[in-house]
Amino acid sequence: MSMQWTRRAFSQTLRQRSNNTIGHALLVPRRQPTVPGVAKRCAWTMHNVNNSKLDPGNHNNDHLRLIFDDKDLWKQQRQMFAKTESIKPVGLLESTHFTNVEGFAYATEQAIQRAQLIVERIWRAPENGPDEMRRVVKNLDRLSDTLCSVIDMAEFVRNVHPDESIMEAANNAYNDLCFYMNTLNTDTRMHKVLSQVLADKSIVQQFTPDEHAAAIVFLRDFEKSGIHLSDKQREQFVELSDRIIHFGRAFIQQDPRGISHLKLDPASLNGLAQSIMRTCPVKDGHVYVPTGSTECQMILKYADNEALRQLAFEALNSANPESVSILERLMRTRADLANLVGKSSYAELQLQDKMAKNPENVDAFLRTLIHHQSPASERDILILQKAKQQAMRLKQLPQVNAWDRDYYMHVSNMTERLTQGPSPALPYFTVGSVMQGLSRLFYHLYGVQFVPAALKTGESWHDDVRKLDVICERDGKIGTVYCDLFSRQGKTTRAAHYTVRTSRRVDDDDAENDIRYAFPGQNISPDRFMPPMIQSTDTIRGRQGQFQLPIIALTCDFNNKSGSTAMLSMFEVETLFHEMGHAMHSMLGRTDFHNVSGTRCATDFVELPSILMEHFVWHPSVLPLFSHDRTYSPEAIQSFLKQQKRFSGIETNSQIVMALLDQQYHSTAAARGNSFSSEKIWHNLQDQVGLFPSVPNTMWPVQFEHLFGYGAGYYSYLFDRTLARRIWETCFEKDPLDRDQGLAFRDRLLMWGGARDPWECVADVLGGQDGERIARGDEEAMRTVGDWGIDV
């Protein structure tokens, strides 16, 4: 669920939306210093959300900063929680059943029982009259929410909980419910009822926009699961889906390299010999360097011996025959599945409900982007050529090879530092000050703030977890964010945003009539069908009804082991802003239907709000919001930004090549049986659009794990980067604290979640000629976005 992509980890970016089987309509959650003394602050207690008011003035909210930055104060607060809150555990995230291992098994059983009751009701809707048919989409959404209430929790727990037994229980619950949901996605009776509903104009014309969007999502996911197939073909669909999972897991878990280590003469290492021999095995006068090690990377970056660098590059990018075979079997099986459901390629199957719509449009975007970015790429290659020319004392500019890249980047950077003098020391920021700054920024933009909330007994999974209520000056409480931001032993190192619960309206569920309509005339106890968890509900000022409010969890790996306040590097500050972009999308994207709320939207749209947040970080108007009382040098900020852009042309080209590779591997080429050659496609792409000549006998794609998790979707991050840049320049660059622009972005894009065509959302935000040019979302719109380019 997470791996590094560009500056921001794309695995960190599409991190929790890895659908490893297709067709999860009802199913899947859609989805990376010191502070003053304590004495003056000991009387502070957590806010009572019901009585809290947003401070319309300076929004200092020092309490928010201090619960992250002052460890002694936080310890006192936890002790206070234990004394004032209920001693009886309330369950993880206030979910009653998730207090122990047995609770996950019980919740799974209850979720299936409850789900089957709703399924029965949907099956019988045609015989129960027009009012029941009108409720079909609502009941499908309730079905999805019933299952996802456990699946989303289990997905979160199996990734972050420190107790291995609970992680295992959560993993079992996740797998069991996903298996059950896969059977629902091929349920012909439910599909038939939904199709009847959508064919009835008298019903459809009563739909709200988000209800219609939810209905279309359910219908498409049925279709992607091969609902139109014969019984025999559906069996084949299930078999192919299982094989995809099998090959995908093998692809992720394998040791892909064909060369396990380098056997080197220490003399060839020159100045690197001492550091490498200190950590790598030495035998018979040779040092053995594992190819997947940091030391092998060091050779590529620091060794002045070109032959040695070439040797290291070839070993790092080697592939054993079995790893190539697994990759190609995965691609061919996906092609077979796509062909089975009537699509020419897996890319066509996957892209039909995305902004891109089809593979041709993705190709148009990427090819246009290559053309737009080529001056920056050529500029960067020229810098490397000059560095190599000077180092080798050549008269002409030499060819730069793949194994030269890291080394001459390093040489060039060092030369620039010597020429321009030392860079200013980069500032560091406390976690609390950044959280406080984010709260201030969101108040400026949306009228929203974070308010610390008390944790009840058993509510959190670790003592480091902080709970924040999200309070809107217009709507009141709109959701909850749990923050697990500090490193600890055994914790994953990636940053991630987990949607534990989405928003939806609940007062019109009509759950009390489930048994009556599902089993008419039968005397059945409702105790058999209790929901897997009792969800708290709230009113939202200005909106009719009762709502289930969103709950999300943010996890990071910020170092706080020194005993003092954790300090964030500038990169880590960007990471926190990025993740909070997802959080705001979840909080503000509150629709009446769970399946189109928040970040449940197209995967090539979901990163836009989070990437946009990265543009705010270092703006002179935003920086003072989180710099607290620490001084920072404007020169240091500019030096950091300049260094970020250095060689970004090369990196962007690499990402484009990888996105094209992903498309070609999932194209019709994969359906050609044994004639499909992943190696040939890779080398041709490098020679045609890459910046470095392909290297024979190398096969890096066997290490490209995103091919499994995000098949045919790798272009998404590049696509959202271009959209985010355009929105930033058009709407926020001049004044990033402009409330009018913030509210326009909220109302035209964020609030819709996945309930509105994202092209319409983006066009509405941009307005003017830009909006008109992209509103149709066709191939020309994709070319337009590609031509906007990425700031390098």
mmCIF file of C-alpha atoms in Angstrom, residues 236-407:
data_model
loop_
_atom_site.group_PDB
_atom_site.id
_atom_site.type_symbol
_atom_site.label_atom_id
_atom_site.label_comp_id
_atom_site.label_asym_id
_atom_site.label_seq_id
_atom_site.Cartn_x
_atom_site.Cartn_y
_atom_site.Cartn_z
ATOM 1 C CA GLN A 236 -13.898 -18.491 -14.981
ATOM 2 C CA PHE A 237 -13.974 -14.855 -13.848
ATOM 3 C CA VAL A 238 -13.557 -15.904 -10.226
ATOM 4 C CA GLU A 239 -10.742 -18.279 -11.170
ATOM 5 C CA LEU A 240 -8.913 -15.563 -13.115
ATOM 6 C CA SER A 241 -9.381 -13.097 -10.251
ATOM 7 C CA ASP A 242 -7.864 -15.616 -7.835
ATOM 8 C CA ARG A 243 -4.925 -16.169 -10.165
ATOM 9 C CA ILE A 244 -4.348 -12.419 -10.395
ATOM 10 C CA ILE A 245 -4.168 -12.221 -6.616
ATOM 11 C CA HIS A 246 -1.823 -15.235 -6.536
ATOM 12 C CA PHE A 247 0.539 -13.837 -9.167
ATOM 13 C CA GLY A 248 0.341 -10.371 -7.637
ATOM 14 C CA ARG A 249 1.374 -11.583 -4.211
ATOM 15 C CA ALA A 250 4.195 -13.605 -5.719
ATOM 16 C CA PHE A 251 5.299 -10.526 -7.666
ATOM 17 C CA ILE A 252 5.379 -8.399 -4.517
ATOM 18 C CA GLN A 253 7.019 -10.973 -2.254
ATOM 19 C CA GLN A 254 9.640 -12.365 -4.602
ATOM 20 C CA ASP A 255 13.355 -11.638 -4.635
ATOM 21 C CA PRO A 256 13.433 -10.393 -8.241
ATOM 22 C CA ARG A 257 17.115 -9.829 -8.909
ATOM 23 C CA GLY A 258 19.185 -12.285 -10.860
ATOM 24 C CA ILE A 259 22.435 -11.191 -9.175
ATOM 25 C CA SER A 260 22.440 -11.421 -5.397
ATOM 26 C CA HIS A 261 25.755 -9.723 -4.655
ATOM 27 C CA LEU A 262 28.846 -8.135 -6.133
ATOM 28 C CA LYS A 263 32.257 -9.716 -5.489
ATOM 29 C CA LEU A 264 34.669 -6.769 -5.508
ATOM 30 C CA ASP A 265 38.356 -6.097 -5.056
ATOM 31 C CA PRO A 266 38.560 -3.504 -2.251
ATOM 32 C CA ALA A 267 41.116 -1.600 -4.313
ATOM 33 C CA SER A 268 38.455 -0.835 -6.930
ATOM 34 C CA LEU A 269 36.365 0.977 -4.326
ATOM 35 C CA ASN A 270 38.939 3.718 -3.765
ATOM 36 C CA GLY A 271 37.658 6.030 -1.017
ATOM 37 C CA LEU A 272 34.563 3.907 -0.441
ATOM 38 C CA ALA A 273 36.462 0.795 0.635
ATOM 39 C CA GLN A 274 36.577 1.517 4.352
ATOM 40 C CA SER A 275 32.884 2.333 4.834
ATOM 41 C CA ILE A 276 31.673 -0.561 2.670
ATOM 42 C CA MET A 277 34.011 -3.134 4.206
ATOM 43 C CA ARG A 278 32.787 -2.071 7.638
ATOM 44 C CA THR A 279 29.247 -3.274 6.862
ATOM 45 C CA CYS A 280 29.622 -5.922 4.123
ATOM 46 C CA PRO A 281 31.140 -9.429 4.368
ATOM 47 C CA VAL A 282 34.829 -9.773 3.500
ATOM 48 C CA LYS A 283 36.244 -13.131 2.438
ATOM 49 C CA ASP A 284 39.349 -14.277 0.579
ATOM 50 C CA GLY A 285 40.465 -10.718 0.035
ATOM 51 C CA HIS A 286 37.152 -9.660 -1.574
ATOM 52 C CA VAL A 287 34.188 -7.688 -0.278
ATOM 53 C CA TYR A 288 30.714 -9.058 -1.006
ATOM 54 C CA VAL A 289 28.152 -6.288 -1.536
ATOM 55 C CA PRO A 290 24.459 -7.356 -1.609
ATOM 56 C CA THR A 291 22.796 -5.847 -4.653
ATOM 57 C CA GLY A 292 19.763 -4.642 -2.727
ATOM 58 C CA SER A 293 21.838 -2.871 -0.094
ATOM 59 C CA THR A 294 22.538 0.757 0.708
ATOM 60 C CA GLU A 295 26.191 0.051 -0.039
ATOM 61 C CA CYS A 296 25.395 -0.872 -3.620
ATOM 62 C CA GLN A 297 23.507 2.404 -3.982
ATOM 63 C CA MET A 298 26.530 4.188 -2.532
ATOM 64 C CA ILE A 299 28.676 2.795 -5.324
ATOM 65 C CA LEU A 300 26.328 4.263 -7.924
ATOM 66 C CA LYS A 301 26.393 7.667 -6.259
ATOM 67 C CA TYR A 302 29.974 8.031 -5.058
ATOM 68 C CA ALA A 303 32.310 5.697 -6.997
ATOM 69 C CA ASP A 304 34.463 7.517 -9.550
ATOM 70 C CA ASN A 305 35.225 4.207 -11.300
ATOM 71 C CA GLU A 306 32.759 4.055 -14.215
ATOM 72 C CA ALA A 307 33.237 0.332 -14.796
ATOM 73 C CA LEU A 308 32.392 -0.313 -11.143
ATOM 74 C CA ARG A 309 29.275 1.846 -11.383
ATOM 75 C CA GLN A 310 28.171 -0.033 -14.477
ATOM 76 C CA LEU A 311 28.665 -3.327 -12.671
ATOM 77 C CA ALA A 312 26.586 -2.095 -9.727
ATOM 78 C CA PHE A 313 23.824 -0.763 -11.998
ATOM 79 C CA GLU A 314 23.549 -4.016 -13.937
ATOM 80 C CA ALA A 315 23.369 -6.020 -10.716
ATOM 81 C CA LEU A 316 20.791 -3.707 -9.144
ATOM 82 C CA ASN A 317 18.584 -3.965 -12.222
ATOM 83 C CA SER A 318 19.083 -7.632 -12.963
ATOM 84 C CA ALA A 319 16.172 -10.061 -13.055
ATOM 85 C CA ASN A 320 15.944 -13.792 -12.582
ATOM 86 C CA PRO A 321 13.851 -15.726 -15.147
ATOM 87 C CA GLU A 322 11.189 -16.644 -12.607
ATOM 88 C CA SER A 323 10.510 -12.994 -11.685
ATOM 89 C CA VAL A 324 10.054 -12.118 -15.377
ATOM 90 C CA SER A 325 7.760 -15.114 -15.781
ATOM 91 C CA ILE A 326 5.599 -14.044 -12.805
ATOM 92 C CA LEU A 327 5.326 -10.506 -14.165
ATOM 93 C CA GLU A 328 4.259 -11.702 -17.596
ATOM 94 C CA ARG A 329 1.787 -14.241 -16.208
ATOM 95 C CA LEU A 330 0.218 -11.467 -14.126
ATOM 96 C CA MET A 331 -0.132 -9.252 -17.196
ATOM 97 C CA ARG A 332 -1.502 -12.043 -19.402
ATOM 98 C CA THR A 333 -4.013 -13.147 -16.761
ATOM 99 C CA ARG A 334 -5.286 -9.602 -16.411
ATOM 100 C CA ALA A 335 -5.622 -9.439 -20.188
ATOM 101 C CA ASP A 336 -7.577 -12.706 -20.154
ATOM 102 C CA LEU A 337 -9.935 -11.350 -17.512
ATOM 103 C CA ALA A 338 -10.495 -8.144 -19.483
ATOM 104 C CA ASN A 339 -11.191 -10.133 -22.654
ATOM 105 C CA LEU A 340 -13.643 -12.326 -20.750
ATOM 106 C CA VAL A 341 -15.786 -9.291 -19.821
ATOM 107 C CA GLY A 342 -15.644 -7.907 -23.344
ATOM 108 C CA LYS A 343 -12.763 -5.427 -23.097
ATOM 109 C CA SER A 344 -9.765 -5.382 -25.415
ATOM 110 C CA SER A 345 -7.281 -4.794 -22.591
ATOM 111 C CA TYR A 346 -7.003 -4.552 -18.840
ATOM 112 C CA ALA A 347 -6.280 -0.824 -19.200
ATOM 113 C CA GLU A 348 -9.586 -0.354 -21.018
ATOM 114 C CA LEU A 349 -11.373 -2.218 -18.234
ATOM 115 C CA GLN A 350 -9.750 -0.214 -15.448
ATOM 116 C CA LEU A 351 -9.985 3.240 -17.032
ATOM 117 C CA GLN A 352 -13.640 3.250 -18.031
ATOM 118 C CA ASP A 353 -14.758 4.936 -14.795
ATOM 119 C CA LYS A 354 -11.719 7.191 -14.371
ATOM 120 C CA MET A 355 -11.238 10.779 -15.522
ATOM 121 C CA ALA A 356 -9.065 9.482 -18.361
ATOM 122 C CA LYS A 357 -11.864 7.169 -19.591
ATOM 123 C CA ASN A 358 -9.666 5.075 -21.919
ATOM 124 C CA PRO A 359 -6.036 4.155 -22.717
ATOM 125 C CA GLU A 360 -5.903 6.435 -25.758
ATOM 126 C CA ASN A 361 -6.588 9.469 -23.570
ATOM 127 C CA VAL A 362 -3.897 8.467 -21.079
ATOM 128 C CA ASP A 363 -1.415 8.123 -23.924
ATOM 129 C CA ALA A 364 -2.438 11.548 -25.268
ATOM 130 C CA PHE A 365 -1.827 13.103 -21.845
ATOM 131 C CA LEU A 366 1.552 11.431 -21.318
ATOM 132 C CA ARG A 367 2.864 12.149 -24.830
ATOM 133 C CA THR A 368 1.845 15.799 -24.538
ATOM 134 C CA LEU A 369 3.444 16.016 -21.112
ATOM 135 C CA ILE A 370 6.703 14.589 -22.481
ATOM 136 C CA HIS A 371 6.766 17.284 -25.144
ATOM 137 C CA HIS A 372 6.025 20.009 -22.596
ATOM 138 C CA GLN A 373 8.687 18.816 -20.178
ATOM 139 C CA SER A 374 11.402 18.105 -22.766
ATOM 140 C CA PRO A 375 13.228 21.473 -22.351
ATOM 141 C CA ALA A 376 13.641 20.808 -18.627
ATOM 142 C CA SER A 377 14.811 17.237 -19.269
ATOM 143 C CA GLU A 378 17.311 18.384 -21.902
ATOM 144 C CA ARG A 379 18.572 21.086 -19.543
ATOM 145 C CA ASP A 380 19.266 18.516 -16.843
ATOM 146 C CA ILE A 381 20.997 16.093 -19.215
ATOM 147 C CA LEU A 382 23.238 18.904 -20.447
ATOM 148 C CA ILE A 383 24.299 19.605 -16.853
ATOM 149 C CA LEU A 384 25.291 15.947 -16.436
ATOM 150 C CA GLN A 385 27.121 15.907 -19.770
ATOM 151 C CA LYS A 386 29.167 18.947 -18.782
ATOM 152 C CA ALA A 387 29.963 17.423 -15.403
ATOM 153 C CA LYS A 388 31.155 14.215 -17.064
ATOM 154 C CA GLN A 389 33.073 16.128 -19.727
ATOM 155 C CA GLN A 390 34.941 18.117 -17.097
ATOM 156 C CA ALA A 391 35.625 15.099 -14.896
ATOM 157 C CA MET A 392 37.001 13.066 -17.823
ATOM 158 C CA ARG A 393 38.697 16.059 -19.462
ATOM 159 C CA LEU A 394 37.025 15.467 -22.801
ATOM 160 C CA LYS A 395 36.827 17.907 -25.711
ATOM 161 C CA GLN A 396 33.284 16.984 -26.660
ATOM 162 C CA LEU A 397 30.151 16.399 -24.658
ATOM 163 C CA PRO A 398 30.010 12.675 -23.813
ATOM 164 C CA GLN A 399 27.047 10.343 -23.658
ATOM 165 C CA VAL A 400 25.624 9.994 -20.175
ATOM 166 C CA ASN A 401 24.628 6.437 -19.310
ATOM 167 C CA ALA A 402 22.171 5.168 -16.744
ATOM 168 C CA TRP A 403 24.966 4.274 -14.320
ATOM 169 C CA ASP A 404 26.279 7.855 -14.599
ATOM 170 C CA ARG A 405 23.071 9.492 -13.455
ATOM 171 C CA ASP A 406 23.399 9.446 -9.662
ATOM 172 C CA TYR A 407 27.162 9.967 -9.692
#
